[in-house]
């Protein structure tokens, strides 16, 4: 919104107090959020669920049958189911909102005279923001510098060509305006915020965001299709049963009740709940471990990744750059112990090659080094004139400065030693000597840059189009130390054990790359390929070479895209990390694009499926692990849901087929749902990782969640429980027991089978009883058995369920038979070595 204060802000930015006051008055810098659901909207959605509608229909039928007591009990149970469902949905929505808050982009702003990063939602009118190549503009603003800033405004204007922006005095009226949502494709500048939130140009058209929804993932589409098939079949059978009952027994209301009960037993409404809860809470848990999921399909794809392409600097290494060595010819020195005028000149030149307000670790290391050395000297009145950014043709950054009122301009450049050697046009022997020195420094694991300076004296002519138009003088080499991150070697080993090959891509010197690759534990650290060599290889040759090469040095962004394509030609499933503007095509081409959250550009983050909040390779491997766990737990829950509906449906149909009184009533189904829903959404979601989670090969992308082995295995488990329940039912009939006792026995066997299916699908191991078993599991089991004991052993509560206490011995038999059947089948399955469920490891 527009500022509530008319006083203009000082060009150096606001104070923290000023910003806090304006934020309190004007509100946050946010656009309308798409379909955020509060608890009232969640409740409204729950009340439209098919299961609830069937329960309400059953209550109405009981009233028509003259049984208000049963109708009241069912209505009370409806309230329980609604409360549980609303809790689960609200939990998922809270997790999704936490992810939205985490994904709020950062803005660089000058507050209290210091450059800092803040969430873009905290920007206020009057703030001075720093924008640079790769940034998405966080608010409408006016450019304060006359630098060479180019913007992509296609999202607002539809114009595909970048437009130039600069200070009004240089660019002209309205040519100093930059709009929220547009992209900086070149240059950097300071700009003062003029509008935020809905008052921005993009905010005025932001109402369309209310209707946006993320597209369904392949897994979601598969589950929706399965739900549709099962629902159609279940409702069709239920309708036939209702008609059959009414036709053969002449009691149409009881027929409707039988049909409703069977429909409730058949509809697998838990499937969508499982996916929503598991993906939302799984993404939230991954974000707590610094991996922010931007697109749900990434969770599915993580389990199939076979190759992980990673940057070196800041991902494998700590990105805690420190300048440890300056070198020129035979002279070597640490920055803090400088005694050589030539090396002091080298350090000053490197400092001049850095932008004024930079967040780059190299630039920070240079600023820190010069501040603590004898080379530091203040030059008041210094003003930046132009920057020549890093390009694919020249791996160097060049800054042009005006020193006070002097007519000549000072030029400083830093970059790859070979690029700076080219700028200086070094002779053969001299070039060979400096490259040999750079190679020797790189072998010690240092990141090596070179620096050069020039003077532009012809003020009557325009500056050259590229730095090659200056006459540079060689200043020397700078060596930066960037140690390997803690835990990286173990993470690489874990990835290899999981069948995932790790490839390192870096713009560094090949010797530096080899040293870090060896320290990280990559398989073939010495067989490095240079980016210039990649350019000479055709697609087929590159696809062959990439099979046995794990280190690529002096790599440019366009090389990354070629490498991704080559790996895909080899049928690999590729995850790739990136941070720059030009990394976006490769991030989008990879099956799983992973952007850096700290040093990455907005463009890279938008192109990626996952954003690393700590830029750490260990987090990448942890994300792969967690993705596999989420998939495993969804598979557990799906198998359980499929299996548990078999005996429920069977017990609903069996008395109808035999012409006997109904065993299952709607209230019984509600009791079962109060076990099935928490088991699906709470117990299985919290299952720990299987012991072999990172020792399995990647999952084939073609493998479906509901494949034939899963379907047959689940139906087989359900059939075992149904056989046990049917056996208990026939035992009750054979003993000529009253219907109420037979119903209590059958229901006891059904509950026991239900709990047994939870155990079997979690993992039928001792670890689940003595090890890391979740509290949710024990709460569910104790609650279910306690309620079962009340309604089957006591006449008072049993009346509501139309139960009478059966003989204690038969009740114990009903509890044990389904568990014994499942245990026997599990033992047989292990003996035959058939496809196994993932098992949690012992605590």
PDB file of N, CA and C in Angstrom, residues 7 93 164 242 428 551 554 709 722 798 827:
ATOM      1  N   UNK A   7       6.797  12.477   4.458  1.00  0.00           N
ATOM      2  CA  UNK A   7       8.193  12.902   4.461  1.00  0.00           C
ATOM      3  C   UNK A   7       9.040  11.942   3.674  1.00  0.00           C
ATOM      4  N   UNK A  93      -3.085 -27.891   6.663  1.00  0.00           N
ATOM      5  CA  UNK A  93      -3.100 -26.497   6.209  1.00  0.00           C
ATOM      6  C   UNK A  93      -2.073 -25.661   6.959  1.00  0.00           C
ATOM      7  N   UNK A 164      16.016  -0.820 -20.317  1.00  0.00           N
ATOM      8  CA  UNK A 164      17.041  -0.209 -19.476  1.00  0.00           C
ATOM      9  C   UNK A 164      16.393   0.707 -18.454  1.00  0.00           C
ATOM     10  N   UNK A 242     -28.937 -52.840  -1.722  1.00  0.00           N
ATOM     11  CA  UNK A 242     -30.149 -52.212  -1.193  1.00  0.00           C
ATOM     12  C   UNK A 242     -31.386 -52.717  -1.926  1.00  0.00           C
ATOM     13  N   UNK A 428      54.103 -15.328 -23.935  1.00  0.00           N
ATOM     14  CA  UNK A 428      54.090 -16.771 -23.724  1.00  0.00           C
ATOM     15  C   UNK A 428      54.781 -17.218 -22.459  1.00  0.00           C
ATOM     16  N   UNK A 551      34.037 -35.266 -12.324  1.00  0.00           N
ATOM     17  CA  UNK A 551      34.475 -33.897 -12.023  1.00  0.00           C
ATOM     18  C   UNK A 551      34.531 -33.093 -13.315  1.00  0.00           C
ATOM     19  N   UNK A 554      35.901 -25.537 -14.670  1.00  0.00           N
ATOM     20  CA  UNK A 554      35.755 -24.380 -15.563  1.00  0.00           C
ATOM     21  C   UNK A 554      34.439 -24.484 -16.351  1.00  0.00           C
ATOM     22  N   UNK A 709       1.605 -56.015  -7.833  1.00  0.00           N
ATOM     23  CA  UNK A 709       2.029 -56.674  -6.587  1.00  0.00           C
ATOM     24  C   UNK A 709       1.448 -56.005  -5.344  1.00  0.00           C
ATOM     25  N   UNK A 722     -10.349 -61.416   6.480  1.00  0.00           N
ATOM     26  CA  UNK A 722     -11.749 -61.772   6.213  1.00  0.00           C
ATOM     27  C   UNK A 722     -12.000 -63.243   6.523  1.00  0.00           C
ATOM     28  N   UNK A 798     -22.831 -51.754  25.253  1.00  0.00           N
ATOM     29  CA  UNK A 798     -23.059 -52.653  24.138  1.00  0.00           C
ATOM     30  C   UNK A 798     -24.404 -52.459  23.473  1.00  0.00           C
ATOM     31  N   UNK A 827       5.110 -64.824   7.854  1.00  0.00           N
ATOM     32  CA  UNK A 827       6.212 -65.787   7.934  1.00  0.00           C
ATOM     33  C   UNK A 827       6.406 -66.494   6.602  1.00  0.00           C
TER      34      UNK A 827
END
